[in-house]
Amino acid sequence: MKQILAIVRWNFLGFFKNPRIIITFMLSFVLCFFLSDRVMLVARTYESPIQMAEAFIWTFGDSTAILLCSLLLILLFIDLPKLSPFTPYMLLRVKKKQWLLAQFFYIVLVTMLYMGYVLLVTSLLCMQKAYIGNIWSKTAALLAYSKMGKDLAVPSTVKVMESTSPYECMLQIMVLLICYTLTLSFLMLYFQMKKGKKAAIGAALTYSLFGFLLEPDILAKLLGKEEYEMYQVRSLLGWLSPLNHATYGMHDFGYDNLPVLWQSCLVFIIMLVILAGAAFHILKFYNFSVFTGE
């Protein structure tokens, strides 16, 4: 474990000075600004306060926002696995499996850092009209009990407000986001080791496109489904699509035939185990002959 942590520390060398990392976090800030502005528009118009976590909840309870946010991870992990002239030095002192395990730890830490940054940004953007008490705001009630939330694509619903508190809901959404982004990152790592950088980017985009096309409203339009058939479409796609598993509103709160939160987490864990096992398998054939760091 000490050797693995040493490799992880080496992977973080120059992390916050890397222009690609800086640009990614800047783009994330811009994305959060535009996505959360829908909610803040309601708060400013009706001069009503919001709870500190609600901006994050409403912004990333939507599948489109989750998809856009996760796509920025492609920039963060485009250089995995970390290879440089220092890599042979490490491989002489640790086993290949330890080296790959360190890459997994690095992915987990960067993903959690990125999602923590997203939470911080959305909280800061609503700070002027926010309070920290763990109770839903009047703005949340306004969006939930009217058609305004649906028109603005804000996932503030009665069933969410009745089943949980703001901070608990925030933690649940955060866990789902981290699980989804980890599967995307592990998928990139596997294809990067197997086929190279272009294949990793292609796999990440395909994974994201798969989730986008399996969004109930989009698929219903493509297949020409009527409104009365949407229940069956939602029930099926709620189980099939990883993006829907990461969407808080696509879970069963006692009214729908959809997965519950722990079932979605279990699906993501199974996917991560499969991808990690595939990466360990391809490690046997991985070519360590080039260490240019490019």
Short mmCIF file of C-alpha atoms in Angstrom, two decimals:
data_model
loop_
_atom_site.label_atom_id
_atom_site.label_comp_id
_atom_site.label_asym_id
_atom_site.label_seq_id
_atom_site.Cartn_x
_atom_site.Cartn_y
_atom_site.Cartn_z
CA MET A 1 0.00 0.00 0.00
CA LYS A 2 2.88 2.37 0.72
CA GLN A 3 4.30 1.75 -2.75
CA ILE A 4 0.88 2.23 -4.35
CA LEU A 5 0.37 5.55 -2.55
CA ALA A 6 3.83 6.65 -3.70
CA ILE A 7 2.80 6.06 -7.32
CA VAL A 8 -0.46 7.94 -6.74
CA ARG A 9 1.49 10.90 -5.33
CA TRP A 10 3.74 10.83 -8.39
CA ASN A 11 0.66 10.90 -10.65
CA PHE A 12 -0.45 14.10 -8.90
CA LEU A 13 2.88 15.86 -9.50
CA GLY A 14 2.14 19.01 -11.52
CA PHE A 15 -1.58 18.21 -11.52
CA PHE A 16 -2.77 21.69 -10.55
CA LYS A 17 -0.25 23.36 -12.89
CA ASN A 18 -1.30 21.37 -15.95
CA PRO A 19 -3.03 23.69 -18.49
CA ARG A 20 -5.37 20.86 -19.52
CA ILE A 21 -6.51 20.39 -15.90
CA ILE A 22 -6.96 24.13 -15.40
CA ILE A 23 -9.04 24.42 -18.58
CA THR A 24 -11.19 21.46 -17.52
CA PHE A 25 -12.02 23.03 -14.16
CA MET A 26 -12.70 26.38 -15.83
CA LEU A 27 -15.09 24.74 -18.31
CA SER A 28 -16.76 22.98 -15.40
CA PHE A 29 -17.31 26.34 -13.69
CA VAL A 30 -18.88 27.76 -16.86
CA LEU A 31 -21.07 24.67 -17.24
CA CYS A 32 -22.30 24.91 -13.64
CA PHE A 33 -23.00 28.61 -14.11
CA PHE A 34 -25.23 28.10 -17.14
CA LEU A 35 -26.99 25.00 -15.79
CA SER A 36 -27.74 26.44 -12.35
CA ASP A 37 -28.93 29.74 -13.81
CA ARG A 38 -32.32 28.13 -14.58
CA VAL A 39 -32.95 27.67 -10.87
CA MET A 40 -31.55 31.02 -9.81
CA LEU A 41 -33.79 32.72 -12.37
CA VAL A 42 -36.84 31.46 -10.46
CA ALA A 43 -35.37 32.52 -7.10
CA ARG A 44 -34.60 36.01 -8.40
CA THR A 45 -37.96 36.42 -10.13
CA TYR A 46 -40.05 35.46 -7.10
CA GLU A 47 -37.53 36.81 -4.57
CA SER A 48 -37.59 33.56 -2.63
CA PRO A 49 -34.61 31.90 -0.88
CA ILE A 50 -33.22 28.44 -1.65
CA GLN A 51 -31.45 25.85 0.45
CA MET A 52 -27.66 25.70 -0.08
CA ALA A 53 -27.70 22.19 -1.58
CA GLU A 54 -30.71 22.73 -3.84
CA ALA A 55 -28.77 24.31 -6.70
CA PHE A 56 -26.63 21.17 -6.94
CA ILE A 57 -29.67 18.89 -6.53
CA TRP A 58 -31.72 20.56 -9.26
CA THR A 59 -28.80 20.99 -11.62
CA PHE A 60 -27.45 17.43 -11.48
CA GLY A 61 -30.71 15.62 -10.94
CA ASP A 62 -31.10 15.99 -14.71
CA SER A 63 -29.60 13.42 -17.12
CA THR A 64 -28.43 16.03 -19.64
CA ALA A 65 -26.49 17.94 -16.98
CA ILE A 66 -24.90 14.70 -15.75
CA LEU A 67 -23.89 13.81 -19.30
CA LEU A 68 -22.31 17.21 -19.98
CA CYS A 69 -20.50 17.21 -16.65
CA SER A 70 -19.09 13.70 -17.15
CA LEU A 71 -17.83 14.47 -20.66
CA LEU A 72 -15.31 16.90 -19.17
CA LEU A 73 -13.65 13.90 -17.49
CA ILE A 74 -12.35 12.89 -20.90
CA LEU A 75 -9.95 15.84 -20.66
CA LEU A 76 -8.90 14.85 -17.14
CA PHE A 77 -8.12 11.22 -17.96
CA ILE A 78 -6.93 11.47 -21.54
CA ASP A 79 -3.33 10.82 -20.40
CA LEU A 80 -4.05 7.56 -18.52
CA PRO A 81 -2.26 5.39 -17.74
CA LYS A 82 0.49 7.75 -16.64
CA LEU A 83 3.66 6.96 -18.63
CA SER A 84 6.94 8.87 -18.47
CA PRO A 85 10.69 8.20 -18.26
CA PHE A 86 10.08 7.61 -14.53
CA THR A 87 7.73 4.67 -15.19
CA PRO A 88 10.49 2.03 -15.73
CA TYR A 89 12.00 3.06 -12.40
CA MET A 90 8.70 2.32 -10.66
CA LEU A 91 8.14 -0.96 -12.49
CA LEU A 92 11.52 -2.25 -11.30
CA ARG A 93 10.39 -1.76 -7.70
CA VAL A 94 6.70 -2.70 -7.79
CA LYS A 95 4.63 -5.31 -9.56
CA LYS A 96 2.57 -4.42 -12.60
CA LYS A 97 -0.63 -5.09 -10.66
CA GLN A 98 0.41 -2.60 -7.99
CA TRP A 99 1.12 -0.03 -10.68
CA LEU A 100 -2.31 -0.54 -12.25
CA LEU A 101 -4.00 -0.45 -8.85
CA ALA A 102 -2.37 2.92 -8.28
CA GLN A 103 -3.95 4.15 -11.52
CA PHE A 104 -7.35 3.07 -10.16
CA PHE A 105 -6.75 4.96 -6.91
CA TYR A 106 -5.71 8.01 -8.90
CA ILE A 107 -8.93 7.88 -10.95
CA VAL A 108 -11.07 7.61 -7.80
CA LEU A 109 -9.34 10.54 -6.08
CA VAL A 110 -9.49 12.80 -9.15
CA THR A 111 -13.14 11.96 -9.74
CA MET A 112 -14.04 12.76 -6.12
CA LEU A 113 -12.04 15.99 -6.32
CA TYR A 114 -13.82 16.98 -9.52
CA MET A 115 -17.29 16.25 -8.16
CA GLY A 116 -16.47 18.07 -4.91
CA TYR A 117 -15.45 21.09 -7.00
CA VAL A 118 -18.77 20.93 -8.87
CA LEU A 119 -20.67 20.88 -5.57
CA LEU A 120 -18.65 23.84 -4.27
CA VAL A 121 -19.24 25.90 -7.42
CA THR A 122 -23.00 25.36 -7.47
CA SER A 123 -23.17 26.27 -3.77
CA LEU A 124 -21.18 29.46 -4.29
CA LEU A 125 -23.28 30.52 -7.28
CA CYS A 126 -26.45 30.53 -5.17
CA MET A 127 -24.88 31.87 -1.98
CA GLN A 128 -26.60 35.27 -2.04
CA LYS A 129 -30.07 33.73 -1.78
CA ALA A 130 -29.22 30.51 0.10
CA TYR A 131 -29.51 29.31 3.68
CA ILE A 132 -27.88 26.26 5.30
CA GLY A 133 -30.84 24.80 7.21
CA ASN A 134 -31.71 21.23 6.24
CA ILE A 135 -35.24 21.99 5.06
CA TRP A 136 -36.66 22.45 1.57
CA SER A 137 -37.13 26.05 0.49
CA LYS A 138 -40.16 27.93 -0.80
CA THR A 139 -38.53 27.96 -4.23
CA ALA A 140 -38.39 24.15 -4.17
CA ALA A 141 -42.07 23.99 -3.30
CA LEU A 142 -42.88 26.46 -6.07
CA LEU A 143 -41.08 24.33 -8.64
CA ALA A 144 -42.40 21.02 -7.33
CA TYR A 145 -46.08 21.91 -7.04
CA SER A 146 -46.34 23.69 -10.39
CA LYS A 147 -45.48 23.00 -14.02
CA MET A 148 -42.66 25.51 -13.82
CA GLY A 149 -40.11 22.89 -12.75
CA LYS A 150 -40.98 20.65 -15.69
CA ASP A 151 -40.91 23.58 -18.13
CA LEU A 152 -37.45 24.58 -16.90
CA ALA A 153 -36.25 20.93 -16.86
CA VAL A 154 -35.61 21.24 -13.12
CA PRO A 155 -36.01 17.86 -11.35
CA SER A 156 -37.66 19.28 -8.24
CA THR A 157 -40.63 16.99 -7.66
CA VAL A 158 -43.10 16.29 -4.88
CA LYS A 159 -41.90 12.70 -4.48
CA VAL A 160 -38.31 13.87 -3.89
CA MET A 161 -39.35 16.43 -1.29
CA GLU A 162 -41.56 13.91 0.50
CA SER A 163 -38.96 11.15 0.66
CA THR A 164 -35.77 12.90 1.77
CA SER A 165 -34.12 16.06 3.09
CA PRO A 166 -31.90 18.41 1.03
CA TYR A 167 -28.51 17.26 2.39
CA GLU A 168 -29.46 13.59 2.22
CA CYS A 169 -30.65 14.07 -1.34
CA MET A 170 -27.40 15.88 -2.19
CA LEU A 171 -25.29 12.99 -0.85
CA GLN A 172 -27.33 10.45 -2.79
CA ILE A 173 -26.94 12.40 -6.04
CA MET A 174 -23.22 12.79 -5.35
CA VAL A 175 -22.80 9.02 -4.90
CA LEU A 176 -24.66 8.32 -8.14
CA LEU A 177 -22.56 10.89 -10.01
CA ILE A 178 -19.29 9.49 -8.70
CA CYS A 179 -20.33 5.93 -9.59
CA TYR A 180 -21.28 6.95 -13.14
CA THR A 181 -18.14 8.99 -13.76
CA LEU A 182 -15.97 6.19 -12.37
CA THR A 183 -17.41 3.72 -14.88
CA LEU A 184 -16.65 6.21 -17.66
CA SER A 185 -13.09 6.69 -16.39
CA PHE A 186 -12.40 2.97 -15.94
CA LEU A 187 -13.74 2.35 -19.45
CA MET A 188 -11.33 4.95 -20.83
CA LEU A 189 -8.41 3.37 -18.97
CA TYR A 190 -9.19 -0.09 -20.33
CA PHE A 191 -9.46 1.03 -23.97
CA GLN A 192 -6.41 3.26 -23.61
CA MET A 193 -4.39 0.23 -22.53
CA LYS A 194 -5.91 -2.04 -25.17
CA LYS A 195 -6.14 0.16 -28.28
CA GLY A 196 -4.69 3.58 -27.50
CA LYS A 197 -5.82 7.15 -26.88
CA LYS A 198 -8.19 7.47 -29.86
CA ALA A 199 -9.99 4.26 -28.90
CA ALA A 200 -10.37 5.51 -25.31
CA ILE A 201 -11.95 8.78 -26.46
CA GLY A 202 -14.19 6.88 -28.87
CA ALA A 203 -15.29 4.47 -26.12
CA ALA A 204 -16.09 7.36 -23.74
CA LEU A 205 -18.12 9.19 -26.39
CA THR A 206 -19.94 5.98 -27.37
CA TYR A 207 -20.76 5.26 -23.71
CA SER A 208 -22.14 8.78 -23.31
CA LEU A 209 -24.09 8.59 -26.59
CA PHE A 210 -25.59 5.26 -25.51
CA GLY A 211 -26.91 6.87 -22.33
CA PHE A 212 -28.19 9.91 -24.24
CA LEU A 213 -30.12 7.83 -26.79
CA LEU A 214 -31.67 5.72 -24.02
CA GLU A 215 -33.15 8.80 -22.35
CA PRO A 216 -36.93 8.09 -22.21
CA ASP A 217 -38.17 11.27 -23.91
CA ILE A 218 -35.59 11.06 -26.70
CA LEU A 219 -36.14 7.36 -27.39
CA ALA A 220 -39.92 7.83 -27.31
CA LYS A 221 -39.63 10.48 -30.03
CA LEU A 222 -37.31 8.28 -32.11
CA LEU A 223 -39.67 5.29 -31.84
CA GLY A 224 -42.85 7.35 -32.13
CA LYS A 225 -44.24 6.23 -28.77
CA GLU A 226 -47.46 7.75 -27.46
CA GLU A 227 -47.86 9.35 -24.03
CA TYR A 228 -49.68 6.33 -22.57
CA GLU A 229 -46.70 4.11 -23.51
CA MET A 230 -44.15 6.24 -21.65
CA TYR A 231 -44.55 4.30 -18.40
CA GLN A 232 -43.26 1.12 -20.04
CA VAL A 233 -40.46 3.02 -21.78
CA ARG A 234 -39.33 4.66 -18.54
CA SER A 235 -39.46 1.38 -16.62
CA LEU A 236 -37.35 -0.44 -19.21
CA LEU A 237 -34.77 2.29 -19.78
CA GLY A 238 -34.43 2.98 -16.07
CA TRP A 239 -32.83 -0.45 -15.77
CA LEU A 240 -30.89 -0.56 -19.07
CA SER A 241 -29.21 2.84 -19.23
CA PRO A 242 -26.18 3.69 -17.01
CA LEU A 243 -27.04 7.38 -17.40
CA ASN A 244 -30.55 6.76 -16.07
CA HIS A 245 -29.07 4.83 -13.14
CA ALA A 246 -27.09 8.00 -12.36
CA THR A 247 -30.19 10.23 -12.61
CA TYR A 248 -31.87 10.69 -9.24
CA GLY A 249 -35.34 11.23 -10.67
CA MET A 250 -35.17 7.91 -12.53
CA HIS A 251 -35.45 5.87 -9.33
CA ASP A 252 -38.32 4.22 -7.52
CA PHE A 253 -39.82 6.34 -4.73
CA GLY A 254 -42.74 3.99 -4.21
CA TYR A 255 -44.68 4.94 -7.33
CA ASP A 256 -42.70 3.50 -10.26
CA ASN A 257 -41.27 0.22 -11.46
CA LEU A 258 -37.74 1.63 -11.42
CA PRO A 259 -34.52 0.66 -9.59
CA VAL A 260 -33.99 1.93 -6.06
CA LEU A 261 -30.77 3.75 -5.19
CA TRP A 262 -28.90 0.75 -3.76
CA GLN A 263 -29.70 -1.30 -6.86
CA SER A 264 -28.21 1.38 -9.11
CA CYS A 265 -25.08 1.51 -6.94
CA LEU A 266 -24.83 -2.29 -7.17
CA VAL A 267 -25.08 -2.11 -10.98
CA PHE A 268 -22.24 0.44 -11.08
CA ILE A 269 -20.09 -1.65 -8.71
CA ILE A 270 -20.54 -4.71 -10.94
CA MET A 271 -19.55 -2.64 -13.99
CA LEU A 272 -16.47 -1.30 -12.18
CA VAL A 273 -15.40 -4.81 -11.12
CA ILE A 274 -15.77 -6.08 -14.70
CA LEU A 275 -13.79 -3.15 -16.14
CA ALA A 276 -11.09 -3.46 -13.48
CA GLY A 277 -10.82 -7.22 -14.15
CA ALA A 278 -10.55 -6.59 -17.88
CA ALA A 279 -7.82 -4.01 -17.27
CA PHE A 280 -5.84 -6.45 -15.10
CA HIS A 281 -6.20 -9.06 -17.86
CA ILE A 282 -4.96 -6.73 -20.60
CA LEU A 283 -2.05 -5.76 -18.35
CA LYS A 284 -0.43 -9.11 -19.20
CA PHE A 285 -0.12 -8.00 -22.83
CA TYR A 286 0.42 -4.28 -22.27
CA ASN A 287 3.43 -2.81 -24.03
CA PHE A 288 5.69 -0.86 -21.65
CA SER A 289 8.39 -0.27 -24.28
CA VAL A 290 7.60 3.44 -24.86
CA PHE A 291 7.94 5.93 -21.97
CA THR A 292 7.89 9.31 -23.67
CA GLY A 293 5.12 10.77 -21.51
CA GLU A 294 3.45 12.22 -24.61
#
